[in-house]
PDB file of C-alpha atoms in Angstrom:
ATOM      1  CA  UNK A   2      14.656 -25.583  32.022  1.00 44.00           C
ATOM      2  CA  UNK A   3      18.412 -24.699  33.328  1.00 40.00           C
ATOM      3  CA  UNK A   4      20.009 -21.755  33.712  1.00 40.00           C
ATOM      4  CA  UNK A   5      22.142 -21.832  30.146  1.00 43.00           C
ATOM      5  CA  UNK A   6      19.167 -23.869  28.297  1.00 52.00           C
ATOM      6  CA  UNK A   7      17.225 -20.038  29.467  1.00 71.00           C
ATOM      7  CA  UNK A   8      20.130 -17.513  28.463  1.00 79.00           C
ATOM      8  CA  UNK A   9      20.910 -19.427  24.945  1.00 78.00           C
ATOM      9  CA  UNK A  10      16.592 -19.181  24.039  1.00 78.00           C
ATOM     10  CA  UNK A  11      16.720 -15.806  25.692  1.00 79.00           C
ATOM     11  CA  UNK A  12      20.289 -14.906  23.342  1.00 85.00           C
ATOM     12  CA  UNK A  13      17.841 -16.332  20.405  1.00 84.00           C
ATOM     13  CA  UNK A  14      15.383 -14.081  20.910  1.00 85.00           C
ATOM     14  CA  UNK A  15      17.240 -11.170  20.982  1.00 87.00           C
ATOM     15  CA  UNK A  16      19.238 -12.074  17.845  1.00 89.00           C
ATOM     16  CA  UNK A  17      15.881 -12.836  16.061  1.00 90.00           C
ATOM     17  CA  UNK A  18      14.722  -9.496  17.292  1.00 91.00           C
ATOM     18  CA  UNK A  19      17.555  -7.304  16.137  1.00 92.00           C
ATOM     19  CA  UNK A  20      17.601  -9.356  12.783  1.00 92.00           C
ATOM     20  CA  UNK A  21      14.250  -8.517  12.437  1.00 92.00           C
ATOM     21  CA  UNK A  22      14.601  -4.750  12.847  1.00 93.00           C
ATOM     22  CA  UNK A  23      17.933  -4.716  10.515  1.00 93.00           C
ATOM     23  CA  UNK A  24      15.974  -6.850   7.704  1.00 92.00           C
ATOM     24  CA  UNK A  25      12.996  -3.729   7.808  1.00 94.00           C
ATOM     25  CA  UNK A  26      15.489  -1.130   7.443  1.00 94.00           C
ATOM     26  CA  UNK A  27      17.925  -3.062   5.153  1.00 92.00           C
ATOM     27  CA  UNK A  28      14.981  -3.686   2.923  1.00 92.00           C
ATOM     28  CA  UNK A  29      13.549  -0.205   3.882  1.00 94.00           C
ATOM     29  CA  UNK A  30      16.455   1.604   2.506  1.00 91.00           C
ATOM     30  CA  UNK A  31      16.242  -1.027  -0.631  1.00 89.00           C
ATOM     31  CA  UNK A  32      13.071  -0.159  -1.594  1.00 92.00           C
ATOM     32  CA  UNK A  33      13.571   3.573  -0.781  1.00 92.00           C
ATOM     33  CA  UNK A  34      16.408   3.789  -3.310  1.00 87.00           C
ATOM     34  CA  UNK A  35      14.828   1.345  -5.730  1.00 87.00           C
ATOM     35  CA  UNK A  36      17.493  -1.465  -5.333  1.00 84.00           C
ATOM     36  CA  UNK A  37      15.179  -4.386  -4.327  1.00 86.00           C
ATOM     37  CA  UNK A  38      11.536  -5.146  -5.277  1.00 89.00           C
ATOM     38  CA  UNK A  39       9.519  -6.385  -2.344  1.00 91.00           C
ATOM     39  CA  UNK A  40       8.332 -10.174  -3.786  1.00 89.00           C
ATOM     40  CA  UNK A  41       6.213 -10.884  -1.125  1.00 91.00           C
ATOM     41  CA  UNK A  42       2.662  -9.336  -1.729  1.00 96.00           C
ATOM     42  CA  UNK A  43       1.687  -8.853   1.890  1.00 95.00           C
ATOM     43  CA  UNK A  44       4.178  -7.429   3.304  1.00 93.00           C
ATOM     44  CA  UNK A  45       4.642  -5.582  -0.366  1.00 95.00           C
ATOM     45  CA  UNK A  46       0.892  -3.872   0.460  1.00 97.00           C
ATOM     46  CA  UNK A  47       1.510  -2.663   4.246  1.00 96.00           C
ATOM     47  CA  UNK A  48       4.838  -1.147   3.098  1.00 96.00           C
ATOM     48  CA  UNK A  49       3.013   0.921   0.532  1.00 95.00           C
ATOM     49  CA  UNK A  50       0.443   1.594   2.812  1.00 96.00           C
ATOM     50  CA  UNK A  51       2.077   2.400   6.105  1.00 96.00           C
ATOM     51  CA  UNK A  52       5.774   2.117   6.424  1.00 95.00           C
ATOM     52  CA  UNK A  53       5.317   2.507  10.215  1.00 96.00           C
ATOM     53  CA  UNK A  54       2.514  -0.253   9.884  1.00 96.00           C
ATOM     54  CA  UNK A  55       5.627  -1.999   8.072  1.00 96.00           C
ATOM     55  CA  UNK A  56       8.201  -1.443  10.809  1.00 96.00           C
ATOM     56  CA  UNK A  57       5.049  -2.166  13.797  1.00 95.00           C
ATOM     57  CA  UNK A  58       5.017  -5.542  12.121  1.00 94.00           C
ATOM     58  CA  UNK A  59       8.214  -6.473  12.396  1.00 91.00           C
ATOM     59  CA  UNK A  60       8.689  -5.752  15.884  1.00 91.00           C
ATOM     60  CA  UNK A  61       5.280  -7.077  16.602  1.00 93.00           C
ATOM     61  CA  UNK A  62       5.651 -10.284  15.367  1.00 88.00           C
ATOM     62  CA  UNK A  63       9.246 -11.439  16.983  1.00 87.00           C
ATOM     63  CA  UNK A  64       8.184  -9.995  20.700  1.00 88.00           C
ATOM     64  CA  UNK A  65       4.648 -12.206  19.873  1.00 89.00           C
ATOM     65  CA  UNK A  66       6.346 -15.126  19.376  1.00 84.00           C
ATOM     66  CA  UNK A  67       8.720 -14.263  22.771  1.00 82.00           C
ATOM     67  CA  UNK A  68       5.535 -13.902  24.646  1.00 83.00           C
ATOM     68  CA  UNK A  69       3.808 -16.928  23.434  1.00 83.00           C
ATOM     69  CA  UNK A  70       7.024 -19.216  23.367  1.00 82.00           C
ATOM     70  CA  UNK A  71       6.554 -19.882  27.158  1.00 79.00           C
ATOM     71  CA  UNK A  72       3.378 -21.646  26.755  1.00 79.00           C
ATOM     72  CA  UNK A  73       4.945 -23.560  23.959  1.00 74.00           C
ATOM     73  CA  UNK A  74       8.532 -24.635  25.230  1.00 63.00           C
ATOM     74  CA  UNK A  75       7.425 -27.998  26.050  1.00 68.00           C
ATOM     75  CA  UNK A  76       7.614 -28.756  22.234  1.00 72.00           C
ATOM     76  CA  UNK A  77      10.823 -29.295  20.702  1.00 77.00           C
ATOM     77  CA  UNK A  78      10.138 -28.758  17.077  1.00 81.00           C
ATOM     78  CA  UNK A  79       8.962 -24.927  18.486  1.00 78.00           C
ATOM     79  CA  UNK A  80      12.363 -24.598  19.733  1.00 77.00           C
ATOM     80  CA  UNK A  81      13.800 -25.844  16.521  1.00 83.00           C
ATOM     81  CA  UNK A  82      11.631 -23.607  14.403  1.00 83.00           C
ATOM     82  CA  UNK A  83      12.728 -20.681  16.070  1.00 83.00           C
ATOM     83  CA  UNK A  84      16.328 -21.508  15.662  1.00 85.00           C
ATOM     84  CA  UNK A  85      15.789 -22.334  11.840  1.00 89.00           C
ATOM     85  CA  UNK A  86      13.775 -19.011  11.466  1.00 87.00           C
ATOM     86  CA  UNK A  87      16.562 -16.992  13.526  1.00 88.00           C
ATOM     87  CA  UNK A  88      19.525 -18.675  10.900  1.00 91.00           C
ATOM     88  CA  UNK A  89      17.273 -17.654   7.742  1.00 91.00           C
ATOM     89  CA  UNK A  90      17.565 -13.874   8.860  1.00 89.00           C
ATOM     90  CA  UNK A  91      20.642 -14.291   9.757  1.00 92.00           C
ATOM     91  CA  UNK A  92      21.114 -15.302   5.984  1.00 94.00           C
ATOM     92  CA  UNK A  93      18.672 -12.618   4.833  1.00 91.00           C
ATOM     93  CA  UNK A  94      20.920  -9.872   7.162  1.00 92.00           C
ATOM     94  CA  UNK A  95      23.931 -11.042   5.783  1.00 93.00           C
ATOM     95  CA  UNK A  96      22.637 -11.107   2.128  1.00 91.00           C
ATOM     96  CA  UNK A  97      21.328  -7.554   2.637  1.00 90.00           C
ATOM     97  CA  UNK A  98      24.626  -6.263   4.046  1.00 89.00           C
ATOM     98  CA  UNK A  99      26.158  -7.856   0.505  1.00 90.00           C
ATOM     99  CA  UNK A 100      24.005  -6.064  -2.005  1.00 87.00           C
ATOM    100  CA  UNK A 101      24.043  -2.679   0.532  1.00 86.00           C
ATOM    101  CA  UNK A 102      28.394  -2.850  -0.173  1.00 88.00           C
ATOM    102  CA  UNK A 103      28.213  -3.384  -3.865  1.00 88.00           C
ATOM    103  CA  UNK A 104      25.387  -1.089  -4.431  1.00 85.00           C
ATOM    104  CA  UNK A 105      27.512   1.662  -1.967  1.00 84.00           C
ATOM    105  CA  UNK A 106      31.321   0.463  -3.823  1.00 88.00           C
ATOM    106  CA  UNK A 107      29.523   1.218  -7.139  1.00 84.00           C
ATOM    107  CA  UNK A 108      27.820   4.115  -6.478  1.00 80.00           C
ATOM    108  CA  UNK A 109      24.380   3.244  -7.172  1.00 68.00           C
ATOM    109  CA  UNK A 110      23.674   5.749  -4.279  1.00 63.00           C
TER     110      UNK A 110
END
């Protein structure tokens, strides 16, 4: 692997972090103010359980994937996947940022 092939997945990883972290509190602060319904049952359960379960979660499972990735690089669909799944929070982020400035221009909150 070169030098910028190393930086770019290491960028990626970071980015998938920190859009991990803003989706919990973006959807933290949705729930919390009863904005958003959580639709996926899992993740619905271990919020209403343990909301620092939730947040462990959410770090664990990006900085998992960064530990296992170097026993996986030699695969490029797992380099793919990661970039897919780092776009769809992306997306997610940038959806939750939407309904956060109409909910806050409207005064829901």
């Amino acid at each position: 692997m070169n030098v910028s092939t190393s930086k770019s997945t290491r960028m990626m990883f970071i980015g998938l972090l920190v859009c991990s972290i803003t989706d919990a509190i973006f959807t933290d602060v949705g729930l919390r103010l009863q904005l958003i319904e959580e639709l996926n049952p899992l993740v619905k359960h271990i919020y209403e359980t343990n909301r620092l379960s939730y947040y462990g979660i959410k770090l664990l499972l990006p900085l998992l994937l960064l530990f296992l990735y170097p026993r996986l690089k030699p695969y490029r669909w797992i380099h793919a996947s990661i970039s897919v799944t780092f776009l769809i929070y992306l997306a997610v982020n940038v959806y939750h940022a939407l309904w956060l400035s109409i909910s806050l221009s409207k005064g829901l909150f």
